[in-house]
Protein backbone atom coordinates (compact mmCIF):
# COMPACT_ATOMS: atom_id res chain seq x y z
CA UNK A 1 -8.44 18.42 -4.63
CA UNK A 2 -7.56 14.77 -5.18
CA UNK A 3 -4.60 15.52 -7.47
CA UNK A 4 -3.23 18.35 -5.31
CA UNK A 5 -3.59 16.32 -2.10
CA UNK A 6 -1.95 13.30 -3.69
CA UNK A 7 1.02 15.31 -4.97
CA UNK A 8 1.57 16.99 -1.59
CA UNK A 9 1.32 13.63 0.18
CA UNK A 10 3.91 12.07 -2.14
CA UNK A 11 6.32 14.98 -1.66
CA UNK A 12 6.00 14.87 2.14
CA UNK A 13 6.46 11.09 2.15
CA UNK A 14 9.53 11.21 -0.10
CA UNK A 15 11.15 13.96 1.99
CA UNK A 16 10.30 12.12 5.25
CA UNK A 17 8.85 15.28 6.75
CA UNK A 18 6.14 13.67 8.88
CA UNK A 19 7.32 12.33 12.29
CA UNK A 20 6.44 8.71 13.06
CA UNK A 21 4.06 9.67 15.86
CA UNK A 22 1.93 11.66 13.40
CA UNK A 23 1.61 8.86 10.86
CA UNK A 24 -1.70 7.05 10.54
CA UNK A 25 -0.54 3.64 11.78
CA UNK A 26 0.77 5.24 15.00
CA UNK A 27 -2.56 6.97 15.51
CA UNK A 28 -4.47 3.75 14.85
CA UNK A 29 -2.33 1.85 17.35
CA UNK A 30 -3.18 4.46 19.99
CA UNK A 31 -6.83 4.35 18.94
CA UNK A 32 -6.96 0.57 19.27
CA UNK A 33 -5.33 0.53 22.72
CA UNK A 34 -7.50 3.32 24.11
CA UNK A 35 -10.86 2.35 22.64
CA UNK A 36 -11.02 -1.43 22.31
CA UNK A 37 -9.99 -4.55 24.20
CA UNK A 38 -9.01 -7.82 22.52
CA UNK A 39 -12.31 -9.36 23.60
CA UNK A 40 -14.27 -6.51 21.98
CA UNK A 41 -12.31 -6.85 18.75
CA UNK A 42 -13.05 -10.57 18.82
CA UNK A 43 -16.76 -9.87 18.24
CA UNK A 44 -18.30 -8.96 14.89
CA UNK A 45 -19.97 -5.83 16.28
CA UNK A 46 -16.82 -4.60 18.02
CA UNK A 47 -14.67 -5.10 14.96
CA UNK A 48 -17.14 -3.36 12.63
CA UNK A 49 -17.31 -0.41 15.03
CA UNK A 50 -13.50 -0.24 15.23
CA UNK A 51 -13.23 -0.21 11.44
CA UNK A 52 -15.96 2.37 10.84
CA UNK A 53 -15.28 4.90 13.60
CA UNK A 54 -12.16 6.57 12.03
CA UNK A 55 -13.88 6.95 8.63
CA UNK A 56 -17.08 8.27 10.23
CA UNK A 57 -15.04 10.80 12.22
CA UNK A 58 -13.38 12.00 9.01
CA UNK A 59 -16.75 12.23 7.24
CA UNK A 60 -18.17 14.38 10.05
CA UNK A 61 -15.08 16.63 10.05
CA UNK A 62 -15.35 17.16 6.28
CA UNK A 63 -19.07 17.89 6.57
CA UNK A 64 -18.45 20.50 9.29
CA UNK A 65 -15.61 22.11 7.30
CA UNK A 66 -17.54 22.22 4.03
CA UNK A 67 -18.40 25.70 2.76
CA UNK A 68 -16.28 27.71 5.19
CA UNK A 69 -13.72 30.30 4.03
CA UNK A 70 -14.00 29.48 0.33
CA UNK A 71 -13.31 25.79 0.91
CA UNK A 72 -9.89 26.29 2.55
CA UNK A 73 -10.62 24.12 5.64
CA UNK A 74 -11.82 21.29 3.37
CA UNK A 75 -8.67 21.55 1.26
CA UNK A 76 -6.46 21.48 4.36
CA UNK A 77 -8.29 18.41 5.65
CA UNK A 78 -7.88 16.65 2.30
CA UNK A 79 -4.15 17.40 2.26
CA UNK A 80 -3.56 16.50 5.91
CA UNK A 81 -5.41 13.20 5.66
CA UNK A 82 -3.66 12.29 2.41
CA UNK A 83 -0.29 13.01 4.03
CA UNK A 84 -0.93 10.83 7.09
CA UNK A 85 -2.32 8.00 4.93
CA UNK A 86 0.74 7.99 2.65
CA UNK A 87 3.54 8.28 5.22
CA UNK A 88 5.08 4.89 6.06
CA UNK A 89 8.64 5.42 7.24
CA UNK A 90 8.76 2.09 9.09
CA UNK A 91 8.50 0.12 5.84
CA UNK A 92 11.05 2.42 4.18
CA UNK A 93 13.54 1.85 7.01
CA UNK A 94 13.14 -1.93 6.78
CA UNK A 95 13.70 -1.89 3.03
CA UNK A 96 16.79 0.30 3.39
CA UNK A 97 18.20 -2.06 6.03
CA UNK A 98 17.53 -5.06 3.78
CA UNK A 99 19.42 -3.44 0.88
CA UNK A 100 22.30 -2.41 3.17
CA UNK A 101 22.56 -5.93 4.60
CA UNK A 102 22.56 -7.46 1.12
CA UNK A 103 25.21 -5.02 -0.13
CA UNK A 104 27.57 -5.87 2.71
CA UNK A 105 27.00 -9.62 2.21
CA UNK A 106 25.15 -10.25 5.49
CA UNK A 107 22.84 -13.05 4.34
CA UNK A 108 21.32 -13.70 7.77
CA UNK A 109 20.36 -10.04 8.23
CA UNK A 110 18.98 -9.96 4.67
CA UNK A 111 16.61 -12.83 5.44
CA UNK A 112 15.63 -11.22 8.75
CA UNK A 113 14.72 -7.84 7.27
CA UNK A 114 13.01 -9.50 4.30
CA UNK A 115 10.76 -11.40 6.71
CA UNK A 116 9.98 -8.24 8.67
CA UNK A 117 9.18 -6.31 5.50
CA UNK A 118 6.06 -8.28 4.60
CA UNK A 119 4.10 -10.10 7.31
CA UNK A 120 1.42 -11.31 4.89
CA UNK A 121 3.66 -13.91 3.24
CA UNK A 122 6.35 -16.29 4.45
CA UNK A 123 9.56 -15.69 2.49
CA UNK A 124 10.66 -19.30 2.17
CA UNK A 125 13.50 -18.48 -0.24
CA UNK A 126 16.31 -21.04 -0.41
CA UNK A 127 18.94 -18.96 -2.21
CA UNK A 128 20.02 -15.34 -2.41
CA UNK A 129 18.73 -15.01 -5.99
CA UNK A 130 15.33 -16.40 -5.02
CA UNK A 131 15.30 -14.14 -1.97
CA UNK A 132 15.80 -11.12 -4.24
CA UNK A 133 12.91 -12.20 -6.45
CA UNK A 134 10.59 -12.81 -3.49
CA UNK A 135 11.50 -9.50 -1.85
CA UNK A 136 10.95 -7.77 -5.19
CA UNK A 137 7.46 -9.25 -5.30
CA UNK A 138 6.89 -8.11 -1.70
CA UNK A 139 8.02 -4.61 -2.67
CA UNK A 140 5.49 -4.57 -5.53
CA UNK A 141 2.79 -5.75 -3.12
CA UNK A 142 3.68 -3.24 -0.39
CA UNK A 143 3.80 -0.45 -2.97
CA UNK A 144 0.26 -1.44 -3.91
CA UNK A 145 -0.98 -1.81 -0.32
CA UNK A 146 0.52 1.40 1.05
CA UNK A 147 0.41 3.68 -1.99
CA UNK A 148 -1.49 2.37 -5.03
CA UNK A 149 -4.63 1.19 -3.27
CA UNK A 150 -4.70 4.21 -0.96
CA UNK A 151 -4.39 6.53 -3.97
CA UNK A 152 -7.30 4.79 -5.73
CA UNK A 153 -9.54 5.03 -2.66
CA UNK A 154 -8.58 8.68 -2.23
CA UNK A 155 -9.42 9.42 -5.87
CA UNK A 156 -12.70 7.49 -5.92
CA UNK A 157 -14.04 8.03 -2.39
CA UNK A 158 -12.06 10.94 -0.97
CA UNK A 159 -10.33 10.98 2.42
CA UNK A 160 -13.16 8.93 3.97
CA UNK A 161 -12.44 6.04 1.61
CA UNK A 162 -8.68 6.30 2.10
CA UNK A 163 -8.95 6.32 5.90
CA UNK A 164 -11.39 3.41 5.84
CA UNK A 165 -9.07 1.31 3.66
CA UNK A 166 -6.06 2.16 5.85
CA UNK A 167 -8.02 1.24 8.98
CA UNK A 168 -9.02 -2.16 7.59
CA UNK A 169 -5.44 -2.79 6.43
CA UNK A 170 -4.07 -1.82 9.86
CA UNK A 171 -6.35 -4.16 11.79
CA UNK A 172 -5.69 -7.04 9.41
CA UNK A 173 -1.93 -6.61 9.80
CA UNK A 174 -2.29 -6.39 13.59
CA UNK A 175 -4.35 -9.57 13.50
CA UNK A 176 -1.56 -11.36 11.63
CA UNK A 177 1.30 -10.03 13.75
CA UNK A 178 -0.46 -10.76 17.06
CA UNK A 179 -1.89 -14.11 15.92
CA UNK A 180 -5.46 -13.07 16.73
CA UNK A 181 -8.66 -14.55 15.32
CA UNK A 182 -10.49 -11.29 14.73
CA UNK A 183 -13.64 -11.61 12.58
CA UNK A 184 -14.69 -9.72 9.44
CA UNK A 185 -11.45 -7.79 8.83
CA UNK A 186 -9.57 -10.25 6.59
CA UNK A 187 -12.56 -11.00 4.39
CA UNK A 188 -13.43 -7.32 4.13
CA UNK A 189 -9.88 -6.40 3.10
CA UNK A 190 -9.94 -9.13 0.45
CA UNK A 191 -13.01 -7.56 -1.17
CA UNK A 192 -11.65 -4.02 -0.81
CA UNK A 193 -8.54 -5.18 -2.68
CA UNK A 194 -10.45 -7.13 -5.33
CA UNK A 195 -10.85 -4.37 -7.96
CA UNK A 196 -7.87 -2.08 -7.08
CA UNK A 197 -5.44 -5.02 -7.35
CA UNK A 198 -6.67 -5.68 -10.89
CA UNK A 199 -6.36 -1.98 -11.80
CA UNK A 200 -2.82 -1.68 -10.42
CA UNK A 201 -1.93 -4.99 -12.04
CA UNK A 202 -3.03 -3.64 -15.41
CA UNK A 203 -0.83 -0.62 -14.74
CA UNK A 204 2.13 -3.02 -14.52
CA UNK A 205 1.08 -4.44 -17.89
CA UNK A 206 1.23 -0.95 -19.43
CA UNK A 207 4.51 -0.02 -17.70
CA UNK A 208 6.38 -3.24 -18.41
CA UNK A 209 6.62 -5.89 -21.10
CA UNK A 210 3.07 -5.89 -22.45
CA UNK A 211 3.37 -9.11 -24.45
CA UNK A 212 4.57 -11.05 -21.40
CA UNK A 213 2.39 -9.45 -18.74
CA UNK A 214 -0.97 -9.10 -20.52
CA UNK A 215 -1.67 -12.86 -20.88
CA UNK A 216 -0.74 -13.35 -17.21
CA UNK A 217 -2.98 -10.46 -16.18
CA UNK A 218 -5.91 -11.89 -18.17
CA UNK A 219 -5.40 -15.30 -16.63
CA UNK A 220 -5.41 -13.97 -13.07
CA UNK A 221 -7.65 -10.89 -13.25
CA UNK A 222 -10.49 -12.65 -15.08
CA UNK A 223 -10.56 -15.41 -12.48
CA UNK A 224 -12.86 -14.54 -9.58
CA UNK A 225 -10.82 -16.71 -7.21
CA UNK A 226 -7.43 -15.06 -7.76
CA UNK A 227 -6.02 -13.46 -4.63
CA UNK A 228 -5.14 -9.76 -4.84
CA UNK A 229 -1.54 -10.40 -3.78
CA UNK A 230 -1.13 -13.07 -6.44
CA UNK A 231 -2.41 -10.71 -9.15
CA UNK A 232 -0.11 -7.83 -8.19
CA UNK A 233 3.07 -9.87 -7.65
CA UNK A 234 2.71 -12.33 -10.52
CA UNK A 235 1.84 -9.64 -13.08
CA UNK A 236 4.72 -7.46 -11.83
CA UNK A 237 7.11 -10.38 -12.19
CA UNK A 238 5.88 -11.07 -15.73
CA UNK A 239 6.10 -7.39 -16.68
CA UNK A 240 9.75 -6.90 -15.75
CA UNK A 241 12.88 -8.59 -17.07
CA UNK A 242 15.02 -9.41 -14.05
CA UNK A 243 18.59 -8.21 -14.70
CA UNK A 244 21.92 -9.85 -13.96
CA UNK A 245 24.27 -7.05 -12.95
CA UNK A 246 27.61 -8.18 -11.56
CA UNK A 247 28.06 -4.87 -9.73
CA UNK A 248 24.87 -5.39 -7.67
CA UNK A 249 24.42 -8.17 -5.07
CA UNK A 250 22.34 -11.10 -6.34
CA UNK A 251 19.73 -10.69 -3.59
CA UNK A 252 19.12 -7.05 -4.62
CA UNK A 253 19.02 -7.22 -8.43
CA UNK A 254 15.42 -8.43 -8.79
CA UNK A 255 14.28 -6.27 -5.90
CA UNK A 256 15.54 -3.04 -7.48
CA UNK A 257 14.10 -3.98 -10.88
CA UNK A 258 10.61 -4.53 -9.46
CA UNK A 259 10.93 -1.38 -7.35
CA UNK A 260 11.66 0.61 -10.52
CA UNK A 261 8.61 -0.96 -12.16
CA UNK A 262 6.44 0.04 -9.18
CA UNK A 263 7.69 3.63 -9.44
CA UNK A 264 6.79 3.73 -13.13
CA UNK A 265 3.33 2.44 -12.26
CA UNK A 266 2.90 5.20 -9.67
CA UNK A 267 3.90 7.79 -12.27
CA UNK A 268 1.33 6.34 -14.68
CA UNK A 269 -1.38 6.59 -12.01
CA UNK A 270 -0.57 10.26 -11.34
CA UNK A 271 -0.53 10.99 -15.08
CA UNK A 272 -3.97 9.43 -15.56
CA UNK A 273 -5.31 11.33 -12.54
CA UNK A 274 -3.94 14.57 -14.01
CA UNK A 275 -5.74 13.94 -17.30
CA UNK A 276 -8.99 13.09 -15.50
CA UNK A 277 -8.67 16.32 -13.50
CA UNK A 278 -8.03 18.39 -16.64
CA UNK A 279 -11.13 16.96 -18.32
CA UNK A 280 -13.23 17.54 -15.19
CA UNK A 281 -13.92 13.88 -14.45
CA UNK A 282 -12.23 14.09 -11.03
CA UNK A 283 -12.53 17.08 -8.71
């Protein structure tokens, strides 16, 4: 079910078939506003409850659906949850606007959309070329955060794991955007990202220039103190030769190169999952 659900989710996301109000982040925003106040989220117990409740609800739904009608309700739940976890049209719109602004030479708009694209890092670029490199790294990171990591949690832990990861990611991003001091969530997300970031980073090694990327991956991945974002972005940068194409704006060249690398990495992940499914190692 993991492979089928993942393929359906990718197709739906690429075709932009899921309305914004049905995407997981929209549902989590409603859930946060209806269920928890800022003061409740400021306590350890309140935050843990907010993080666990969506995953527990999914676990109960899967348990109730298990065994009915030859497994069809379970399959539909797997597919539906994979689709809502993988649909992120807001980030796609921002990236498209960044590329459009860069192509028409609007430097100010390019910096604005680049800053909106990734709230986890300040894009302190000083030139258009550096901006392209930094946005390319952000694209690699966002591809990991919104697709690669979610896919790994779906494969290893099913929809419960995917929803739990997405919930922790959502609350950590809300904490950053709102400037809140919510406990637990940032540290928990760091540890949830610890192993997947190293796995996705090694995928970049295999998809790019192995001789350049592998030493960098070893240096970062074998260090217990390396941050997940640093591993993903630095290895991606080492794995891809940044082009100089006169027909493409300077601030887009590196971005598109790292985006292509991320797509190859996603293809590699699906290929490996297919092989694991064929050999019966993944259901």
